[in-house]
C-alpha positions as CSV (number, residue, x, y, z in Angstrom):
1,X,-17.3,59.4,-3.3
2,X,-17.9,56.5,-4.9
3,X,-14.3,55.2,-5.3
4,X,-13.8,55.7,-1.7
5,X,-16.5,54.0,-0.6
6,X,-15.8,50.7,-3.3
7,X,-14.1,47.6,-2.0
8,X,-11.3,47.9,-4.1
9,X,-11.1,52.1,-3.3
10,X,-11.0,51.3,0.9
11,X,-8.2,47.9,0.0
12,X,-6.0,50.5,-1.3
13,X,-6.3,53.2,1.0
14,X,-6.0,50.8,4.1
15,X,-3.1,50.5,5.6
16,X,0.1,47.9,5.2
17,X,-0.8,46.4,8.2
18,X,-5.1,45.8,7.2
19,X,-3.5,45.1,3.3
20,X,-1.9,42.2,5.0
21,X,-4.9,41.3,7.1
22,X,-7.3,41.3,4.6
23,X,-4.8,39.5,2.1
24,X,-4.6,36.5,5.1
25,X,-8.3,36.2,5.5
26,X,-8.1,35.9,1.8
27,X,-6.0,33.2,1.6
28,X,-7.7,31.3,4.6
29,X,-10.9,31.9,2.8
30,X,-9.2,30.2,-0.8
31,X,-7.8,26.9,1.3
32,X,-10.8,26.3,3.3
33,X,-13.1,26.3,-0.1
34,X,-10.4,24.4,-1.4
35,X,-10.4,21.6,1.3
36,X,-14.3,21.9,1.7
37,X,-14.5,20.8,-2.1
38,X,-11.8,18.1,-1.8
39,X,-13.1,16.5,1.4
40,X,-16.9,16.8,-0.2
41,X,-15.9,14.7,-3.6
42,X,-13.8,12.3,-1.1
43,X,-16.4,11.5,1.2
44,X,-18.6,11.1,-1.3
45,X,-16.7,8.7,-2.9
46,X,-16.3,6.8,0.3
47,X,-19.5,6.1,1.1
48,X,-20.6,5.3,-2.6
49,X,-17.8,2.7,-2.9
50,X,-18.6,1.3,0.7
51,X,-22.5,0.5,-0.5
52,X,-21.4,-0.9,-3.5
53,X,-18.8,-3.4,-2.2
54,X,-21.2,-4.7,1.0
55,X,-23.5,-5.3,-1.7
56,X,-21.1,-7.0,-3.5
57,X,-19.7,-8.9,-0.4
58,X,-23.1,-10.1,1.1
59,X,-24.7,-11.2,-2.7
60,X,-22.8,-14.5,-1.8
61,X,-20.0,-14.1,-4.2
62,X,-16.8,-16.5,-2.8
63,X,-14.3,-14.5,-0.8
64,X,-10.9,-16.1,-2.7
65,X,-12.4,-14.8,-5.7
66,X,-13.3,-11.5,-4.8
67,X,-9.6,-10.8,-2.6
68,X,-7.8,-11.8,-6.0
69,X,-10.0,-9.4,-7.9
70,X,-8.7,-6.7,-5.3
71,X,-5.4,-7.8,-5.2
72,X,-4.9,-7.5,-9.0
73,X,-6.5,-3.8,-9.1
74,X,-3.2,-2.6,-6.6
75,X,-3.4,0.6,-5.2
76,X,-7.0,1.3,-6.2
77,X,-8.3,-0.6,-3.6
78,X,-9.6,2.1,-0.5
79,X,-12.3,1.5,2.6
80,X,-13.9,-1.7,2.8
81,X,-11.9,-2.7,0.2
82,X,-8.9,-2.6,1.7
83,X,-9.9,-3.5,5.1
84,X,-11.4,-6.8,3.6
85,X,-8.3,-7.4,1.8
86,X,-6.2,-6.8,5.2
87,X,-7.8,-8.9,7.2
88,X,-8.5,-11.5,4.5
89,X,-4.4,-11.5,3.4
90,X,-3.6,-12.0,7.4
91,X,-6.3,-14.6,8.0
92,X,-5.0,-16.6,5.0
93,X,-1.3,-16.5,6.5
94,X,-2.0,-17.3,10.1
95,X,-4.4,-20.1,9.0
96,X,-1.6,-22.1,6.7
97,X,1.0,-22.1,10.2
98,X,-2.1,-21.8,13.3
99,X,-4.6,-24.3,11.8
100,X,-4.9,-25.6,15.0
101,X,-4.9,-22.4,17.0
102,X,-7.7,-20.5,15.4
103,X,-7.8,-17.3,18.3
104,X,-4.5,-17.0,17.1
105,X,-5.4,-16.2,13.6
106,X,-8.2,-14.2,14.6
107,X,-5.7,-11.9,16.8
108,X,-3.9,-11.6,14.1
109,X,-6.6,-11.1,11.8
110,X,-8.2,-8.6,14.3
111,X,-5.0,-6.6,14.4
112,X,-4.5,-6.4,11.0
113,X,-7.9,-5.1,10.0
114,X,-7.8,-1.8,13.0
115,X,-4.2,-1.1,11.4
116,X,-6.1,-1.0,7.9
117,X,-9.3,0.7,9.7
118,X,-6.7,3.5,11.5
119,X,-5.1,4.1,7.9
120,X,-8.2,5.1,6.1
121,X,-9.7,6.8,8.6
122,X,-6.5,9.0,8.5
123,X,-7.0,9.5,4.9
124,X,-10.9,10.9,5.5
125,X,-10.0,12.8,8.8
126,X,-6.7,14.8,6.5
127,X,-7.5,18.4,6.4
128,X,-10.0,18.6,8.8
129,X,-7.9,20.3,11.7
130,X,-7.3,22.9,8.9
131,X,-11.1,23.7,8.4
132,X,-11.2,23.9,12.2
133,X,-7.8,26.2,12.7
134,X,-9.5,28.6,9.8
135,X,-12.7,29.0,11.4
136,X,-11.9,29.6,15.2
137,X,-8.9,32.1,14.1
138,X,-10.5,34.0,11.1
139,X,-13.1,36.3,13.2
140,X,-9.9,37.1,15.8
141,X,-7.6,37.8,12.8
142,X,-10.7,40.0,10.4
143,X,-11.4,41.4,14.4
144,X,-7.7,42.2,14.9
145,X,-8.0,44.5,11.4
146,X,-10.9,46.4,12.7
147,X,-9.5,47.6,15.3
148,X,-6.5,48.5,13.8
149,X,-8.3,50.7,11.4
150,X,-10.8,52.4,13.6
151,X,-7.6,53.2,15.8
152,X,-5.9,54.7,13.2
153,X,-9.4,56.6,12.2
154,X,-9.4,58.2,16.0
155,X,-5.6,58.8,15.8
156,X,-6.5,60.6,12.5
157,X,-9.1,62.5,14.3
158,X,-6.6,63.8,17.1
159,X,-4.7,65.6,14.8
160,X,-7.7,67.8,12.9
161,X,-9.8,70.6,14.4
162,X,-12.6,69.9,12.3
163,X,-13.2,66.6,12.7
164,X,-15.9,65.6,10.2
165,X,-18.0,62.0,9.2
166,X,-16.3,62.0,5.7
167,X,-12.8,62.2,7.5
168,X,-13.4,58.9,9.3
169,X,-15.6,56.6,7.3
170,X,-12.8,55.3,5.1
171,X,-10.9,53.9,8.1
172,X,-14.1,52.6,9.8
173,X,-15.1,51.3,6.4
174,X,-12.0,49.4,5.9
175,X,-12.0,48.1,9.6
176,X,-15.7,47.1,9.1
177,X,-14.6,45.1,5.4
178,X,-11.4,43.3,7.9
179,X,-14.6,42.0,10.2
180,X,-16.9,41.1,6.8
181,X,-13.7,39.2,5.6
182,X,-12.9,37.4,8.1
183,X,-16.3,36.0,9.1
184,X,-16.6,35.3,5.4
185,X,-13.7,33.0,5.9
186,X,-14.6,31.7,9.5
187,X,-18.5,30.3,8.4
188,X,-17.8,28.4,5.6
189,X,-14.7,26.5,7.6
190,X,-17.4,26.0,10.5
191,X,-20.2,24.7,8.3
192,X,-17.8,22.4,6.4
193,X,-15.9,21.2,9.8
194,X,-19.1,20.0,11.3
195,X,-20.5,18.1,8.2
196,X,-17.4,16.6,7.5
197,X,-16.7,15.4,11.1
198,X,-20.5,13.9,11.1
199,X,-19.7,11.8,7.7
200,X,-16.7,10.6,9.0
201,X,-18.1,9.8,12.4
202,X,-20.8,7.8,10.4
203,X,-18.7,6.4,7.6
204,X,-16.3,5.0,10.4
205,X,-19.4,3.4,12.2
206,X,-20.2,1.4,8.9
207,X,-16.3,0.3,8.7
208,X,-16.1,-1.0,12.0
209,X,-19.5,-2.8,11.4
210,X,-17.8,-4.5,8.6
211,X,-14.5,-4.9,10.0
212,X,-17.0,-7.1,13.2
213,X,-19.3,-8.7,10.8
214,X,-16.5,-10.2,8.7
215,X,-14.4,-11.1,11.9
216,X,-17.1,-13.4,12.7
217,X,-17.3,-14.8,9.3
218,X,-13.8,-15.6,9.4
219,X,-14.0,-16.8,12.6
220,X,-16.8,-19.5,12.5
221,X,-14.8,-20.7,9.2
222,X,-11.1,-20.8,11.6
223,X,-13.0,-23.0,14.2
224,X,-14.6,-25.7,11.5
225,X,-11.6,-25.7,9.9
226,X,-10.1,-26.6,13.2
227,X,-12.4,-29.5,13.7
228,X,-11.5,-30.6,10.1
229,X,-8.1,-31.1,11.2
């Protein structure tokens, strides 16, 4: 009774059709943990490496010095980072040929720093329609197993005299494990979903801060460089 009644004793008992169910939810439950620890160590990092460069940008430190510093680490460069150096490469550009026209070079500037904004915001937000497809489909998929199985228990039942408890609780069992699974897979992807979408809400708040704090910056430098000229 005991090896009908184990996980492993009802999986290969079930049939094809809740084998391939349960297998799915399996799977769904595998990538969701998977993208739940991935977007959790990315995030992370995002907001660690956004504290430490405003602190670095607002201790006063000169702004050619710290874009060539960027500029020579390449591809490392992410967030702030690369939104600073965006915006600073464009401002640079337009202000050698616009001198005199310093809306112009914040336009440009402006542009070029939502383009860098869009980009890593598509980098945090990757992954996250996944954890939200898992966990609104999972219960209907787990749901679709269960009733497969207890149909198959009834059918089972139609074709005995003697119907008995121990005749049916293998098929009811199995459907019940299709339900277990694919809550098991639908929580986790909920749970993660909604954190994740709150961080990102709240790491692109700080980036667009930054991207209108060091608009203005450049901006009061384009207009008294204007009346330089």
């Amino acid at each position: 009774m005991h090896a009908e009644i184990s996980f492993i004793g009802l999986f290969l008992e079930a049939s094809v059709l809740v084998k391939l169910v349960m297998l799915t939810l399996l799977a769904l439950s595998i990538a969701s943990w998977a993208v739940i620890l991935q977007r959790n160590k990315l995030l992370t990092s995002a907001r660690v490496k956004s504290l430490r460069f405003e602190d670095t940008f607002w201790s006063g430190v000169d702004l050619n010095r710290l874009y060539k510093e960027l500029i020579a680490r390449g591809s490392a460069i992410s967030g702030l980072e690369a939104m600073f150096v965006a915006g600073f490469k464009e401002y640079t550009r337009l202000s050698k040929v616009n001198s005199k026209a310093p809306q112009a070079v914040m336009d440009g500037t402006s542009r070029a720093m939502r383009v860098s904004l869009s980009r890593e915001m598509e980098k945090l937000e990757n992954n996250l329609p996944l954890l939200a497809t898992i966990g609104s489909t999972s219960p209907y998929i787990g749901l679709f197993g269960t009733v497969w199985g207890i149909m198959n228990s009834f059918i089972a039942l139609g074709s005995v005299e003697n119907a008995t408890l121990a005749m049916v609780a293998p098929g009811i069992a199995e459907a019940l494990i299709a339900t277990a699974m694919g809550l098991f897979a639908a929580i986790p992807a909920v749970i993660g979903y909604n954190r994740f979408t709150t961080q990102v809400d709240k790491i692109e708040m700080t980036y667009a801060n930054f991207m209108e704090e060091f608009s203005n910056i450049l901006q009061r430098q384009a207009y008294s460089e204007k009346e330089a000229v």
